[in-house]
Structures are given as C-alpha cells and as structure tokens.
C-alpha positions in Angstrom: -12.2 18.0 5.9 -11.0 17.3 9.5 -8.5 14.0 9.3 -8.4 12.0 12.2 -5.3 10.0 12.1 -5.5 6.9 14.1 -1.8 6.3 13.8 0.6 8.6 11.9 3.9 8.1 13.7 4.8 4.8 12.0 6.2 5.7 8.4 7.1 2.2 7.8 3.4 0.5 8.3 1.1 0.4 5.5 -1.2 3.3 5.3 -5.0 2.5 5.4 -7.4 5.1 4.5 -10.7 4.2 6.1 -13.9 6.2 4.9 -17.2 6.2 6.7 -20.6 5.8 5.4 -23.6 8.1 6.0 -24.1 7.3 9.6 -20.7 8.8 10.6 -17.3 8.1 11.5 -18.6 6.4 14.7 -19.7 3.7 12.5 -16.0 2.9 11.4 -14.3 3.6 14.8 -13.9 0.1 15.9 -12.7 -1.1 12.3 -10.3 1.7 12.4 -8.9 1.0 15.6 -8.7 -2.8 14.8 -6.5 -1.9 11.7 -4.2 0.3 13.6 -3.6 -2.7 16.4 -2.7 -5.1 13.6 -0.1 -2.6 12.2 -1.5 -0.2 9.9 -1.1 3.4 9.8 -4.7 4.4 9.6 -5.8 7.8 8.6 -9.7 8.0 9.5 -11.1 11.5 8.0 -14.7 12.7 9.0 -16.0 13.6 5.5 -17.0 17.6 5.3 -20.6 18.2 6.5 -20.6 15.4 8.7 -20.8 15.7 12.6 -20.8 19.3 12.5 -17.5 19.9 10.5 -17.5 22.6 7.7 -18.5 21.8 4.3 -16.9 24.2 1.6 -19.4 25.6 -0.7 -17.3 23.7 -3.7 -18.1 20.3 -1.9 -21.3 19.3 -3.4 -21.3 15.6 -4.7 -19.4 12.3 -4.2 -16.8 13.3 -6.9 -15.8 16.1 -4.7 -15.0 13.8 -1.9 -13.3 11.6 -4.3 -10.8 14.3 -5.6 -10.1 15.8 -1.7 -9.0 12.2 -0.6 -6.7 11.6 -3.7 -5.4 15.2 -3.2 -4.4 14.0 0.7 -2.8 11.0 -0.8 -0.8 12.7 -2.9 -0.3 15.7 -0.4 1.3 13.1 2.2 3.0 11.3 -0.5 1.4 8.1 0.2 2.0 4.8 -1.4 1.0 1.4 -1.5 -2.4 2.4 0.1 -5.2 0.3 1.2 -8.6 2.0 1.0 -11.3 0.5 3.1 -14.7 1.9 2.8 -18.1 1.4 4.5 -21.7 2.2 2.5 -21.2 5.7 1.2 -17.5 5.5 2.1 -17.2 2.5 -0.3 -18.8 4.7 -3.2 -15.7 7.0 -2.7 -13.3 4.4 -2.5 -14.5 2.9 -5.9 -14.4 6.4 -7.4 -11.1 7.1 -6.1 -9.6 3.9 -7.5 -11.1 4.5 -11.1 -9.2 8.1 -11.0 -6.0 7.0 -9.4 -3.8 7.9 -12.4 -0.9 7.8 -9.8 -1.3 4.2 -8.6 -0.9 5.3 -4.9 -3.8 2.6 -4.2 -2.8 -0.9 -4.2 -5.9 -2.5 -2.8 -9.8 -2.1 -1.8 -12.2 -3.0 0.6 -15.8 -2.2 0.0 -18.2 -2.9 2.8 -21.7 -3.0 1.9 -20.9 -0.1 -0.6 -23.5 1.9 -2.3 -22.5 3.8 -5.8 -23.5 1.6 -8.7 -26.8 1.1 -10.5 -27.8 -2.6 -11.2 -31.3 -2.6 -12.8 -32.3 -5.9 -11.0 -31.1 -4.6 -7.4 -32.4 -1.1 -6.7 -30.9 0.6 -3.6 -33.4 0.9 -1.0 -34.9 4.6 -0.7 -33.2 5.3 3.0 -34.5 8.7 3.0 -38.2 7.6 2.7 -37.7 5.1 5.5 -39.2 5.8 8.9 -36.5 4.9 11.9 -38.1 1.4 12.5 -38.0 0.3 8.5 -34.5 1.6 8.4 -33.4 -0.7 11.4 -35.3 -3.5 9.5 -33.5 -2.6 6.1 -30.0 -2.3 8.0 -29.7 -4.9 10.8 -29.8 -8.6 10.8 -31.0 -8.1 14.2 -32.8 -4.9 14.2 -34.0 -5.1 17.7 -30.7 -5.0 19.2 -29.8 -1.8 17.3 -32.8 0.1 16.9 -32.9 3.4 18.7 -36.0 5.3 19.0 -35.4 8.9 18.1 -37.5 10.3 20.5 -35.4 9.1 23.4 -32.2 10.8 21.8 -30.6 13.9 23.5 -31.3 17.0 21.5 -27.7 17.4 20.6 -27.2 13.7 19.2 -30.2 14.2 17.2 -29.4 17.1 15.6 -25.8 15.5 14.6 -28.0 12.4 13.0 -30.2 14.9 11.3 -27.3 17.0 9.9 -25.5 13.8 8.7 -28.8 13.0 6.7 -29.1 16.3 5.6 -25.1 16.4 3.9 -25.8 12.9 2.7 -29.1 13.8 0.8 -27.0 17.1 -0.4 -24.3 15.0 -1.9 -25.5 11.5 -2.6 -29.3 12.2 -3.2 -29.6 13.2 -6.7 -28.8 10.9 -8.7 -29.8 8.8 -5.7 -26.9 6.7 -4.2 -25.0 6.1 -7.4 -22.8 7.5 -10.0 -24.8 6.2 -13.5 -21.3 6.0 -15.1 -19.2 4.1 -12.1 -20.2 0.6 -12.9 -18.9 0.4 -16.5 -15.6 2.2 -15.3 -14.9 -0.4 -12.7 -13.5 -2.9 -15.4 -10.5 0.0 -15.5 -9.7 -0.7 -11.6 -7.0 -4.1 -11.7 -6.1 -3.5 -8.0 -7.4 -6.0 -5.7 -10.9 -5.7 -4.4 -12.8 -7.3 -1.8 -16.3 -6.6 -1.3 -17.8 -7.7 2.0 -21.1 -7.8 2.3 -23.7 -8.7 5.3 -25.9 -11.1 4.1 -29.0 -9.8 5.7 -28.6 -6.3 4.3 -31.8 -4.9 2.7 -30.4 -1.4 1.7 -27.7 -2.7 -1.0 -28.7 -6.7 -1.1 -25.9 -9.3 -1.6 -27.0 -9.9 -5.3 -26.2 -6.2 -5.7 -23.0 -6.7 -4.0 -22.4 -9.5 -6.6 -22.8 -7.4 -9.8 -20.7 -4.8 -8.0 -17.7 -7.1 -7.5 -18.3 -8.8 -11.0 -17.5 -5.4 -12.4 -14.1 -5.0 -11.3 -11.4 -6.3 -13.4 -9.8 -8.0 -9.8 -13.0 -8.2 -7.5 -14.6 -10.8 -5.4 -17.4 -11.1 -2.9 -17.5 -12.5 0.5 -20.7 -12.6 2.9 -20.7 -12.3 6.3 -23.6 -14.5 7.9 -25.9 -12.9 10.5 -25.0 -9.2 9.6 -26.7 -6.5 7.5 -25.6 -3.1 6.2 -22.7 -2.7 9.0 -21.4 -6.1 9.4 -18.2 -4.8 11.1 -20.3 -3.7 13.8 -22.6 -6.6 13.8 -20.2 -9.2 13.3 -16.8 -7.8 13.9 -14.6 -10.8 14.3 -15.9 -12.5 10.9 -15.5 -9.0 9.1 -12.2 -8.3 10.7 -10.7 -11.8 9.5 -11.6 -11.2 5.8 -10.0 -7.7 6.0 -7.3 -8.8 7.6 -6.6 -11.4 4.8 -7.1 -8.8 2.2 -4.5 -6.6 4.1 -1.8 -9.5 3.7 -3.1 -10.4 -0.1 -2.5 -6.7 -1.4 0.4 -4.3 -0.9 3.9 -4.3 -2.0 6.5 -6.3 -0.2 
C-alpha cells in the first residue's frame, strides 16, 4: 500500500481517510483536495494493485484491504476518524466500521457504494459492459464523460486495464459484495451518510436506500443530475452534503 497524505502536518485537524473506487485515486483527488482545503487532515491511499502499485500475494479480497486500513489507523494512533469511500472504497469503509472494535471511526460517508446484496436491486455487471454502455450506466451526462479507449495513450490504457484486473481479482467473486455485510451493518452506530447520484445505473438509488436503512444510524441523500461519481459530476452539491456530515459527526 502506498498512502498519499494530502495533509499530514496539522495533527489537531480531524483525520479523514478517503478511499477510492475501481477507477483509481484520480477519481477522488478533487474530493480529497476539497476536504484538505476545508481543514481536514486527509489520508488518501492508493489501494494495492491500483495504478501500478504492488499488490502483496496475501491481498486477495476486500477483507484484506479492510484490515490493512484498520491497521493504518492503529499504527498512526488516529482517533475521531471520518472515513469517506467512493464505490468500492465505500464498501471498504462499511467493512471497516463493522470491524472497528477500537472505535477509532466516528463517522462514515459512502458515495454510491457497492458491497451489499439487495435482492430487488442487483449491481450492474460492470465487467460485462462495453465502454459506451459503462458510460451510460455511470454518468448522468455520458456524452460529457465518455472516452473512446482507442484514443487513449498506451500507458493510460494499460493503467485502466490493470485497475480493472485488480478489481476483478479482489471483488469479482462474489461479485461486488460481501453476502454477510448487509445484516452486519446494524452493528454500526456511528452516523453514516450515503450520498447517491440519482442517475446511477451501476447501483441504483433504491439500492442506496436499502444500504442506508441497514445502518443503525444511516441516511440517504440524493444528488440530482449525477451518476455513480457525483463528486465529479456535481461537486458543489456533493461537497456541501459531505461538509455537513463532517460538522455533524466527530468528537468535540
């Protein structure tokens, strides 16, 4: 794992762990930057195996990433931690909260997270989608964000393919969820905000509502005109919701 700290010097600032999704660290760079500018001590790691980082042989599942990041909080002796996770990163955040016996985590923000099984709202099979269909499922405005892979430089295409291969290895079976997680979320009493782009077709708002309801103290907030990455498509609205959650949670 290669953590990249946006801000590591201001120890009095509240620690915020920002966890990226399958698209890699660039997808949460703007969010991490915003949180740092508003006073957080941001830790924004690159998951092992993403963007060419080494993946240890023992790291074969989301549970391994979960324990890795809990160990990180322990090693740095961090308390009053807000964990913000996008998509796959939201899944990791939820698993961390379930296992946080040291109670270092005091708040969660899950942004269009995967990770649970909702019978009536199956997660779209992202691996089966061609690039255009992936854009249609992921964005409110797919024409704005669609990138033809044949136009990408070789190194960028290789980066994306490598990230996809790592995601398939860690989260492909069972596909994008932990069968036990949904029922375990009732153990999590920290405030959990689920921010959801209302146009997401990877995991629908109804999926997000079921996810939020499973927490002891969860709530869902929809972001209009946004898909799977509302912090990119509608950053102002998304940041406002997250900023409010930062103020709401945490120790005084």
